[in-house]
Coordinates of C-alpha atoms and ligand atoms in Angstrom, one line a residue:
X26 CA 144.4 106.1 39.5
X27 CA 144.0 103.5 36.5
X28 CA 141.2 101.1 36.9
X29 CA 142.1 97.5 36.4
X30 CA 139.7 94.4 35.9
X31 CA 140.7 91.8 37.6
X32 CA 139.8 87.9 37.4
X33 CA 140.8 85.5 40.4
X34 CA 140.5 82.5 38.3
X35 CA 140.2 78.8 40.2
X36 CA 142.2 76.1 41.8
X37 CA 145.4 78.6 43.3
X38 CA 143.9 81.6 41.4
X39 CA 142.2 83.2 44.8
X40 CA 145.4 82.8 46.7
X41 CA 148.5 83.9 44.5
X42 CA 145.3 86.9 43.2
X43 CA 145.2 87.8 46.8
X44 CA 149.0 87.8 47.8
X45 CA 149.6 90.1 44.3
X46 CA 147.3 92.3 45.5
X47 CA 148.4 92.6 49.3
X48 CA 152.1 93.4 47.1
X49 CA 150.8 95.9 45.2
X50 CA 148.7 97.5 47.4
X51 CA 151.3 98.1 49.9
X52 CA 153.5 99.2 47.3
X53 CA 151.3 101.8 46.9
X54 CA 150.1 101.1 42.8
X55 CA 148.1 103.6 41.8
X56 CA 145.4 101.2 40.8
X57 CA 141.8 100.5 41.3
X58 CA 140.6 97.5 41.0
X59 CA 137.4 95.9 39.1
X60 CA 136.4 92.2 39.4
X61 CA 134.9 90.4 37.1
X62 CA 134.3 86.1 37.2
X63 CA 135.8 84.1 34.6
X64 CA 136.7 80.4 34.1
X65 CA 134.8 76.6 35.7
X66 CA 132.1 78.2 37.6
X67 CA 131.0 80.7 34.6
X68 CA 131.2 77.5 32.3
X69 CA 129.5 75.1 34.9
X70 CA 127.0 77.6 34.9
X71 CA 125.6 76.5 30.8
X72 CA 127.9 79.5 29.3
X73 CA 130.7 77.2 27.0
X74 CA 133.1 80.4 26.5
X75 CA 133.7 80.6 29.9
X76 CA 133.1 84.5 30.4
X77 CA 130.0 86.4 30.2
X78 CA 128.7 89.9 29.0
X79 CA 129.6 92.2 31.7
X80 CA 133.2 90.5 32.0
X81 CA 133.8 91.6 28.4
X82 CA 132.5 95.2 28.7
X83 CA 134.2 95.5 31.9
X84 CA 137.6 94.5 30.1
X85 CA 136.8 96.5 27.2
X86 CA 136.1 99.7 29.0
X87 CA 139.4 99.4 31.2
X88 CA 141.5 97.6 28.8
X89 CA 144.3 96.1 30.9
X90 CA 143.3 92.8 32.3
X91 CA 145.0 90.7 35.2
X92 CA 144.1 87.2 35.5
X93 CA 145.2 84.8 37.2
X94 CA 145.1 80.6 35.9
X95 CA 141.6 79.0 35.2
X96 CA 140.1 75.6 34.7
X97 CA 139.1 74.6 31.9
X98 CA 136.6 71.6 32.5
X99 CA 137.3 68.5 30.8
X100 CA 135.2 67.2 28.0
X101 CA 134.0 68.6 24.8
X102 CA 131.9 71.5 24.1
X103 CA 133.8 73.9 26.3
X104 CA 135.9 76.7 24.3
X105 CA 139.6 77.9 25.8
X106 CA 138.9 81.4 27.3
X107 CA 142.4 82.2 26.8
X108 CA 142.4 81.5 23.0
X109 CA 139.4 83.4 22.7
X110 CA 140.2 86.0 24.9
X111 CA 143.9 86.8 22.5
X112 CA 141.8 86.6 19.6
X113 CA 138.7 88.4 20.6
X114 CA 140.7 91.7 21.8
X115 CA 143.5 91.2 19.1
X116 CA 146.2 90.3 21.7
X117 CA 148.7 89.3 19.5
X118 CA 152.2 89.6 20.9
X119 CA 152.8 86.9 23.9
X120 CA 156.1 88.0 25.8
X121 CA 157.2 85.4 27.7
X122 CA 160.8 86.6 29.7
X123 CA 162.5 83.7 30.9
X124 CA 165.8 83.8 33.0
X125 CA 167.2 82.4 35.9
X126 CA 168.3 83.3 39.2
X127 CA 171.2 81.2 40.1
X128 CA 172.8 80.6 42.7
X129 CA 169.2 80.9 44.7
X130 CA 167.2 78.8 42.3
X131 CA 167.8 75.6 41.0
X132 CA 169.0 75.2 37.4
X133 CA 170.8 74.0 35.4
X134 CA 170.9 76.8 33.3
X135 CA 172.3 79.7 35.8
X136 CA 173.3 82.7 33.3
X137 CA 170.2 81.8 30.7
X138 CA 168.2 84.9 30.0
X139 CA 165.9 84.5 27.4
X140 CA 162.5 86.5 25.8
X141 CA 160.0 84.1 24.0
X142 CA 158.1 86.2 21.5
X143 CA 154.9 84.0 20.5
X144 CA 152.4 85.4 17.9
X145 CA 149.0 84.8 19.6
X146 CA 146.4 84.9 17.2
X147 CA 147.3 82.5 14.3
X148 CA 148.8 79.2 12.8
X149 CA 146.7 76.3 13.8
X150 CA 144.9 77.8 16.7
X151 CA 142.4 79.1 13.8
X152 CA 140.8 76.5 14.7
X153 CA 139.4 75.4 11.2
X154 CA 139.3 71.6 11.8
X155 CA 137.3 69.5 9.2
X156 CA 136.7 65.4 9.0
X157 CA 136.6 64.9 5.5
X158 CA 136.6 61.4 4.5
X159 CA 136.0 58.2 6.9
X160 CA 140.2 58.1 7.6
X161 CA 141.2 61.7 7.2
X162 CA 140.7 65.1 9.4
X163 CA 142.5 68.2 8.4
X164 CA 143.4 71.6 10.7
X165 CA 144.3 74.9 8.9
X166 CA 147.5 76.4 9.3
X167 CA 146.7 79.9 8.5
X168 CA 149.8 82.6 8.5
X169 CA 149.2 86.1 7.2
X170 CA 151.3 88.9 5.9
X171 CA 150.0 91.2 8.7
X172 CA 150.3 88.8 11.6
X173 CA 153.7 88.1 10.6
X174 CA 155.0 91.5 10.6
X175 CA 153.1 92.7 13.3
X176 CA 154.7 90.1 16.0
X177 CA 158.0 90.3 14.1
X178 CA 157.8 93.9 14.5
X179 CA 157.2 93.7 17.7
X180 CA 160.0 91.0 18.7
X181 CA 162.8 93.8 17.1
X182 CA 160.7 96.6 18.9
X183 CA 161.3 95.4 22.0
X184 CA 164.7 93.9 21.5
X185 CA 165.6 97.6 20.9
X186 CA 163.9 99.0 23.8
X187 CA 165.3 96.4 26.4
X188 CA 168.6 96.7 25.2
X189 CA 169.1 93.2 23.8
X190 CA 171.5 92.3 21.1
X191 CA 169.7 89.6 19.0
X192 CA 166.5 88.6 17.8
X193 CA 166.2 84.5 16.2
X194 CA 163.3 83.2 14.6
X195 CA 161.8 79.8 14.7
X196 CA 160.2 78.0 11.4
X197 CA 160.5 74.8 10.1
X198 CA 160.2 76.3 6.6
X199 CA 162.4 73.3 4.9
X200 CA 158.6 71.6 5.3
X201 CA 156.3 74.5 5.1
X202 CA 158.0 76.7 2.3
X203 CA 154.6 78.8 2.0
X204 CA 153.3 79.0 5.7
X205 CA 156.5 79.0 7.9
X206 CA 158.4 80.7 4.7
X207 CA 156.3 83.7 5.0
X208 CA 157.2 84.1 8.6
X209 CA 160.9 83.9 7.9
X210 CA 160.2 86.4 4.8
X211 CA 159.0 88.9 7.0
X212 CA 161.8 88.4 9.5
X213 CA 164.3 88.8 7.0
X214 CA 162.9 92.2 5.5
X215 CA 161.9 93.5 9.2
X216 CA 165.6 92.6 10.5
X217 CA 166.9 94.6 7.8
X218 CA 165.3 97.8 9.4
X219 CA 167.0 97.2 12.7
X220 CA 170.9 96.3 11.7
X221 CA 172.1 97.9 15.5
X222 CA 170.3 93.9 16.3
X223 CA 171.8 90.8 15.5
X224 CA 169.4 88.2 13.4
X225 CA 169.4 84.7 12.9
X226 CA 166.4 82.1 11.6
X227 CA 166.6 78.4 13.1
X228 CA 164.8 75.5 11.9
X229 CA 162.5 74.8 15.2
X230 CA 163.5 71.3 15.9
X231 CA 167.2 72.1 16.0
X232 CA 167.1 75.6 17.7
X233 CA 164.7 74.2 19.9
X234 CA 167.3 71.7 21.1
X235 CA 169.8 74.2 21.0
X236 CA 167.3 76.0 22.9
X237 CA 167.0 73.3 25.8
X238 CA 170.7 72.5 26.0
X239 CA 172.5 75.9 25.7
X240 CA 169.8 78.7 26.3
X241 CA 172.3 81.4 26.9
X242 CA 172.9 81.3 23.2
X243 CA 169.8 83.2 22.9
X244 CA 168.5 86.5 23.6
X245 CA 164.6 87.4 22.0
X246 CA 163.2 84.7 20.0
X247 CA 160.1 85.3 17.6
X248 CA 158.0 82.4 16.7
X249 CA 154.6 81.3 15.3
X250 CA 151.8 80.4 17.6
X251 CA 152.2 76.6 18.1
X252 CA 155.8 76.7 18.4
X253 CA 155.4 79.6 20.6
X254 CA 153.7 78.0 23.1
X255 CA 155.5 74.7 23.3
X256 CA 159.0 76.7 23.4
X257 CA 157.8 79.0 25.8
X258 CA 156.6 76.6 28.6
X259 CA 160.3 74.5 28.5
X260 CA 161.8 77.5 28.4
X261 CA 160.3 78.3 31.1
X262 CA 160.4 75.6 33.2
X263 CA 164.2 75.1 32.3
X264 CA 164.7 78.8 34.5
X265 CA 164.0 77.1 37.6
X266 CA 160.3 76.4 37.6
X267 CA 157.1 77.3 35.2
X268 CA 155.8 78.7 39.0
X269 CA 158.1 81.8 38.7
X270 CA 157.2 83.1 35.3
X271 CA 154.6 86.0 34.1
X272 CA 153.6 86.8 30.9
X273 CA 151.9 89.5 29.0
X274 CA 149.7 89.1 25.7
X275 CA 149.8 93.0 24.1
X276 CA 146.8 94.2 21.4
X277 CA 146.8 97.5 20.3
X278 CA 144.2 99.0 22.6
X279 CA 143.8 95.6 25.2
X280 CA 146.5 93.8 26.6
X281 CA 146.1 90.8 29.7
X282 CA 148.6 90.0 32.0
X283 CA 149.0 86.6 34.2
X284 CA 151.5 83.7 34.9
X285 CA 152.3 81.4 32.8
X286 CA 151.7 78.4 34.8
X287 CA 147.9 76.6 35.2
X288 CA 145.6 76.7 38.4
X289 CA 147.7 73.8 39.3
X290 CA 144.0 71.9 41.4
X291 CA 146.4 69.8 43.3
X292 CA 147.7 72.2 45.6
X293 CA 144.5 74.4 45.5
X294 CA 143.5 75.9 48.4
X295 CA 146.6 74.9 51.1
X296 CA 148.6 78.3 50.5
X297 CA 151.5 76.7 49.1
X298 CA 151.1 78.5 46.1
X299 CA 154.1 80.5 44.9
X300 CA 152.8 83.5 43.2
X301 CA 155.8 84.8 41.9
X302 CA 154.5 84.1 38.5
X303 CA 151.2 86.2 39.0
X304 CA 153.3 88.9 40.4
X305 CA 156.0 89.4 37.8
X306 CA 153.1 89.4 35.1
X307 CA 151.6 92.2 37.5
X308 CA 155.0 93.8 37.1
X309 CA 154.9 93.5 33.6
X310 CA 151.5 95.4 33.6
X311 CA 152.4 98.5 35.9
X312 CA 155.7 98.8 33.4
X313 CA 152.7 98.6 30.0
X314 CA 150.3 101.5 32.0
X315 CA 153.4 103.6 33.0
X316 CA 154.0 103.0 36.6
X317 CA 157.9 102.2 36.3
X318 CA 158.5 103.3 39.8
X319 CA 156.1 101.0 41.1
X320 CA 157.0 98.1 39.2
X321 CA 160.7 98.6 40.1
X322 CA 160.1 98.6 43.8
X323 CA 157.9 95.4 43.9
X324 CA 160.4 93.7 41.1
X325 CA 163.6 94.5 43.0
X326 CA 161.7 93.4 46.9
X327 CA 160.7 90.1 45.4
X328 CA 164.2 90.0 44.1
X329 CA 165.4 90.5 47.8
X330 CA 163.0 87.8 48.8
X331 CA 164.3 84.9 46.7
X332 CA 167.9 86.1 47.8
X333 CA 167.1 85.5 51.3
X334 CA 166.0 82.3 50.9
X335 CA 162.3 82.4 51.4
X336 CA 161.0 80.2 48.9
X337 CA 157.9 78.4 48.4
X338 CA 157.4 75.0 48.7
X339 CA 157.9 74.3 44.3
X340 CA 161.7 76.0 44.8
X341 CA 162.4 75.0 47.9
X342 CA 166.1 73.5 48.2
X343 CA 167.8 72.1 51.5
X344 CA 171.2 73.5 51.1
X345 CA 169.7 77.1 49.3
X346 CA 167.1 78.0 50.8
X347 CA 166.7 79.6 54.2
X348 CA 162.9 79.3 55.0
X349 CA 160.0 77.5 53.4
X350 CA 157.1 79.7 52.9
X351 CA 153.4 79.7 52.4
X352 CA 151.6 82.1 49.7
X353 CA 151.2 84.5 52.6
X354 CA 154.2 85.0 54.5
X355 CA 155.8 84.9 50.9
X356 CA 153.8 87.7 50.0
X357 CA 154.5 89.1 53.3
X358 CA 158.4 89.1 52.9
X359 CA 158.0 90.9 50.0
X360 CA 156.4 93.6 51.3
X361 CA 158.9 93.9 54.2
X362 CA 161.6 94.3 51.0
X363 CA 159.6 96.9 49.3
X364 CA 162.3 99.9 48.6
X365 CA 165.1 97.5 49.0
X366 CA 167.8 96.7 46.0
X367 CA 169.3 92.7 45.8
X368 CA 173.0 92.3 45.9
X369 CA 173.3 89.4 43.6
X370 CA 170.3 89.0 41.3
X371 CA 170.5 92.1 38.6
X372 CA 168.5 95.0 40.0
X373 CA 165.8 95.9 37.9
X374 CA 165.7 99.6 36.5
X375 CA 162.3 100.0 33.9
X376 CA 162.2 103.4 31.6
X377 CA 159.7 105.7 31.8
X378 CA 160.2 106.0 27.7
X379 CA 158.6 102.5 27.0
X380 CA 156.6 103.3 24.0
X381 CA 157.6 100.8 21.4
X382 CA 156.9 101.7 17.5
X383 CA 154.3 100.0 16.5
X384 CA 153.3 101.8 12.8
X385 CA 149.9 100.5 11.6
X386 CA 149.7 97.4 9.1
X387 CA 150.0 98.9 5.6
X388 CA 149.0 96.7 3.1
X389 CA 151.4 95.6 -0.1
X390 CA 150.1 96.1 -3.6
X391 CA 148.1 93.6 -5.1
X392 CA 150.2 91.4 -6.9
X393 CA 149.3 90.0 -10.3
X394 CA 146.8 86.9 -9.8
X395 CA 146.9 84.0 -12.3
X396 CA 144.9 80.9 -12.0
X397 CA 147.1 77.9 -13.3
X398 CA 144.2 75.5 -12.3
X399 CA 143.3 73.3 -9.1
X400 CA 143.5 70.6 -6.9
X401 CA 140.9 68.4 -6.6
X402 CA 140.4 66.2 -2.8
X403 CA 138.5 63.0 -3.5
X404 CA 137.0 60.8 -1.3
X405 CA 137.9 56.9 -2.8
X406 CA 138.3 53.8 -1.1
X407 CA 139.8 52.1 -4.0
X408 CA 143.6 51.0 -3.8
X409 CA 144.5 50.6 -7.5
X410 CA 145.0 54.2 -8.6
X411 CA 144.8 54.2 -12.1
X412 CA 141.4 53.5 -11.8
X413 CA 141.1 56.6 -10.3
X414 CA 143.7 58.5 -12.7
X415 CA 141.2 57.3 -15.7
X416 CA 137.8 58.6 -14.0
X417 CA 139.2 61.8 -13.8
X418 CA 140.6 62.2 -17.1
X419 CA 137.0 62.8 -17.5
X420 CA 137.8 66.2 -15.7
X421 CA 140.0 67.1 -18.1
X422 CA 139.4 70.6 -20.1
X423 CA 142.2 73.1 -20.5
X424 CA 143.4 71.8 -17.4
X425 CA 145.0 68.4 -16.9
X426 CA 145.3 65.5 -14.6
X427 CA 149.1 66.2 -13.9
X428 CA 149.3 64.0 -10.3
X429 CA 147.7 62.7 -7.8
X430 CA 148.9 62.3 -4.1
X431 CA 148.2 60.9 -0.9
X432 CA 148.7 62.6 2.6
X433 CA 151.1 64.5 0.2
X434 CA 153.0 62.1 -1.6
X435 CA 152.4 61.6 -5.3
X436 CA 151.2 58.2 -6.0
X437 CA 150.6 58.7 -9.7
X438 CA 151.9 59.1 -12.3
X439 CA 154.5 56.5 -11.6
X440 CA 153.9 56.1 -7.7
X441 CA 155.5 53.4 -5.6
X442 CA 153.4 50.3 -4.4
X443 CA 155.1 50.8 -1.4
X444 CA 153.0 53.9 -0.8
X445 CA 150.8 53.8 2.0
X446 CA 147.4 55.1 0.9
X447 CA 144.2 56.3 2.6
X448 CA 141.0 57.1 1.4
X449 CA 141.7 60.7 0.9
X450 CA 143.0 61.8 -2.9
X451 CA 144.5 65.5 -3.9
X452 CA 144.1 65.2 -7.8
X453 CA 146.0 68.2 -9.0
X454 CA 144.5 69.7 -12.8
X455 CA 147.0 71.9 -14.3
X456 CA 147.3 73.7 -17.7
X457 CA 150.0 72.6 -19.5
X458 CA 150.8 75.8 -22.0
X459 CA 151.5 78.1 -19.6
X460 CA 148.5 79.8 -20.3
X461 CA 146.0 81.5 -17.4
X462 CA 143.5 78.4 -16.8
X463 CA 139.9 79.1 -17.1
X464 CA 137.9 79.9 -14.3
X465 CA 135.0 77.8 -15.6
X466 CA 136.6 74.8 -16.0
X467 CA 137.1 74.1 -12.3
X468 CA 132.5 74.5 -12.0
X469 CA 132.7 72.0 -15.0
X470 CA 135.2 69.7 -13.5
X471 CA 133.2 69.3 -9.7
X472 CA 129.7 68.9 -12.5
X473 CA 131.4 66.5 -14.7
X474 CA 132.5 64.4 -10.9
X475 CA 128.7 64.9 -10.0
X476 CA 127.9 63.3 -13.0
X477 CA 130.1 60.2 -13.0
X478 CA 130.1 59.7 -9.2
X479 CA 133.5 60.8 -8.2
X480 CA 132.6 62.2 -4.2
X481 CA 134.7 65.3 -4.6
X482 CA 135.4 66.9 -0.7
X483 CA 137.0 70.2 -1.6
X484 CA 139.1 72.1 -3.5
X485 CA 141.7 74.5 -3.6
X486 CA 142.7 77.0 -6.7
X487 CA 146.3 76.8 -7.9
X488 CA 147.5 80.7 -8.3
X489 CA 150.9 82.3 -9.4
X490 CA 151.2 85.9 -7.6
X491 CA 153.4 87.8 -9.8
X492 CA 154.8 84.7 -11.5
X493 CA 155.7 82.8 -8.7
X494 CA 154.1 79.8 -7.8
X495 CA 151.6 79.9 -4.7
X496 CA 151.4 76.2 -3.8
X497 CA 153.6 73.3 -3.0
X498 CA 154.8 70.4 -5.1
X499 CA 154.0 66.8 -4.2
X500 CA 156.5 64.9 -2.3
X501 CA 158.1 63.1 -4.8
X502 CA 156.9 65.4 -8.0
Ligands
NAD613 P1 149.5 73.7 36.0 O1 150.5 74.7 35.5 O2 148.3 74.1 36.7 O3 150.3 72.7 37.0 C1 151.5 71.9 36.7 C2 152.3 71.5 37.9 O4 153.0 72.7 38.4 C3 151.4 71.1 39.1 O5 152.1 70.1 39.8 C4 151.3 72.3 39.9 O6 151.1 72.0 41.3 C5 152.6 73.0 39.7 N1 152.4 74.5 39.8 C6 151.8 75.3 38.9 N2 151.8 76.6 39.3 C7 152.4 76.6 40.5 C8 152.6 77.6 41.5 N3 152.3 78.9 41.2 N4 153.2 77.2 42.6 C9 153.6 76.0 42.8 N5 153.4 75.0 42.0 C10 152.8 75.3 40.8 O7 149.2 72.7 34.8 P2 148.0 71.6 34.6 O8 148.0 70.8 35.9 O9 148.4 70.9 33.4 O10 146.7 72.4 34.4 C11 145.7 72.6 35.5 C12 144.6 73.5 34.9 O11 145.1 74.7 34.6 C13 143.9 72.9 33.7 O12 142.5 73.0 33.8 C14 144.4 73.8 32.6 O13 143.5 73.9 31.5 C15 144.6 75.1 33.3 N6 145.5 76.0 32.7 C16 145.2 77.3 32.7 C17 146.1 78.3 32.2 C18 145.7 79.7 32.2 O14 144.6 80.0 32.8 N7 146.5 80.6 31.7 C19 147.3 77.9 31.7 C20 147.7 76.5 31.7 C21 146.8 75.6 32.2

């Protein structure tokens, strides 16, 4: 027996929770279940992460979680439970599967069968958001070396285990040389260890697109956080409907299992519900704790279900359907499948050999570290910038005023007057001999702009790692 929490969650939560468990209880899962509250009525009770104490321990100590959707209230001051929850217990792989099943669904996509990959923890979701001048707010995007390989890893990993043939990455590095570049660094060095697997790298708006329009052209596709999520929910919902998809978000001692979809309030409560979405991440979870037998017999009676035409209410279709179905008797017809095969949508068969290799994060040598000076980020209302440009010649020491941009375009020297300028400066001191800059000089610049009334905001230190520059040039430099 393997002891499970469990979180019912709000709006349909209860219901499709309840008709999962009704599945996998007749199914026989060797499971025991332990319930813990989570979501609107934890944070309507004064506690703004939306899970308390016990719910953590109780995750900790059992360490596969299955929740179905919560409410987030609106308004501020209330933190997402599920970003905190990847992050807390280092869930970083999201594994999305996404395919349809034509002729008994509705798509428009019937042979699409597609893995979203989305790394969990990073990118903007960081969270590190700062106002820093009256017009100008700023949001990290934070990508690291270890994130990066450990979810690219983790895309070929899988691709391997599940058979597939190819494994694309998403960046939009033509932008984001440093950020996104890393991530398509690491997928070029990782795909080099698996050459049995096709590789290819898109730009994101393009294979999104491509994505949209043609999704049998992909197979497992690995992408940062933000991309991740958009991607995931139209691929998705281009299957047939976000109401049939699970999905499981993997650490390496937690991992959380659910549906993709929301707690959808409108229907709450009227057991219309499909839970098919709740049940296939379920399915996902009895594969992860190494109950293949069960997961195939509940996977391949569900698959018997939507054959027959018993649908729920959100894939119901005069012509394909047979029956229109509550939660209940969905769950129900199910269970009447359970050690049943389908004739048309591909059986499911799950290896008992799922262990996927996963080798611990070993860190690079440190590279050689030279400061080449910094970029200064001024507050300044003033429109003519050579004003500005003279001020902080004052700056000046081994390192020099070489430009000055705004929201990334160089404005001096020799900027446009068409330019549209805010109030927020990045004035960019460089040496100009080549030489390492001295770490003094940036204190002496920020004293020197103290002095003479420049309102510096921040700063950020301009570094070569093994000779190669660490930071971007402005647009237009
Ligand atoms: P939603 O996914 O809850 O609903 C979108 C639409 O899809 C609705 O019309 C809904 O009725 C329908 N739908 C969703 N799941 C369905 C199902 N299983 N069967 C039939 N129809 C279904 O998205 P939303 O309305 O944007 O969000 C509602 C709430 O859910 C919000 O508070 C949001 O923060 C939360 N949410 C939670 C999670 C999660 O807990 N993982 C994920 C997304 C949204």
């Amino acid at each position: 027996m393997k002891k499970i929490t469990i979180a019912k969650g709000d709006g349909i939560g209860p219901e499709i929770m309840d008709a999962t468990i009704k599945i996998l209880e007749a199914a026989k899962a060797r499971i025991e279940w332990e319930e813990i509250q989570v979501g609107e009525r934890v944070y309507l009770s004064g506690n703004s992460s939306g899970i308390d104490k016990n719910a953590w321990e109780s995750i900790r100590r059992n360490k596969v979680f299955l929740k179905a959707p919560i409410t987030t209230p609106q308004g501020g001051g209330y933190k997402s439970l599920n970003v905190t929850m990847r992050k807390s217990l280092g869930l970083y792989a999201n594994v999305r599967p996404c395919n349809s099943f034509h002729p008994f669904v509705k798509t428009k996509h019937p042979h699409m069968d597609v893995v979203i990959i989305r790394e969990n923890e990073e990118d903007l979701y960081a969270g590190i958001e700062h106002q820093q001048t009256d017009e100008v707010v700023q949001c990290l995007k934070l990508i690291t070396r270890p994130g990066c390989e450990k979810i690219v890893r983790y895309a070929f990993e899988y691709a391997k285990l599940y058979g597939r043939k190819r494994v694309s990455c998403f960046v939009k590095d033509n932008i984001m040389k440093h950020t996104d570049g890393l991530f398509h660094q690491v997928f070029k060095e990782i795909a080099q260890e698996y050459p049995e697997l096709e590789s290819d790298a898109w730009i994101i708006d393009i294979g999104a697109a491509r994505l949209a329009d043609t999704p049998e052209m992909f197979d497992v596709v690995v992408l940062p956080n933000l991309y991740g999520d958009v991607v995931s929910d139209i691929t998705a919902q281009i299957s047939g409907s976000v109401g049939l998809a699970g999905s499981s978000n993997i650490g390496e001692s937690c991992a959380m299992f659910e549906a993709i979809h929301g707690s959808a309030p409108d229907i709450a409560g009227q057991n219309v519900a499909n839970p098919s979405g709740l049940l296939r991440g379920a399915v996902m979870m009895l594969n992860h704790i190494g109950q293949q037998d069960i997961a195939e017999k509940i996977i391949n009676a569900w698959a018997c279900t939507i054959e027959d035409g018993i649908h729920t209410a959100d894939i119901y279709k005069e012509g394909i359907s047979k029956q229109k179905v509550g939660t209940d008797a969905f769950a129900d017809a199910v269970i009447e499948r359970l050690g049943k095969r389908p004739h048309h949508i591909k059986s499911e068969t799950f290896s008992k050999d799922v262990k996927l290799n996963l080798p611990a994060y070993k860190r690079k040598p440190k590279s050689v570290k030279v400061l080449k000076g910094v970029d200064v980020f001024v507050d300044w209302d003033g429109t003519k910038v050579d004003e500005l440009a003279n001020q902080l010649k004052n700056l000046e020491s081994d390192i020099k005023l070489s430009m000055i941009t705004n929201r990334g375009v160089k404005v001096w020297p020799e900027g446009f007057e068409e330019t549209f300028c805010t109030d927020h400066w990045r004035c960019r001191f460089e040496v100009e001999n080549g030489h390492p800059a001295k770490k003094e000089s940036i204190p002496q610049a920020l004293s020197k702009a103290l002095e003479i009334g420049i309102d510096v905001i921040k700063t950020e230190n301009l570094y070569e790692f093994d000779g190669v520059r660490g930071y971007s040039l402005g647009q237009g430099q």
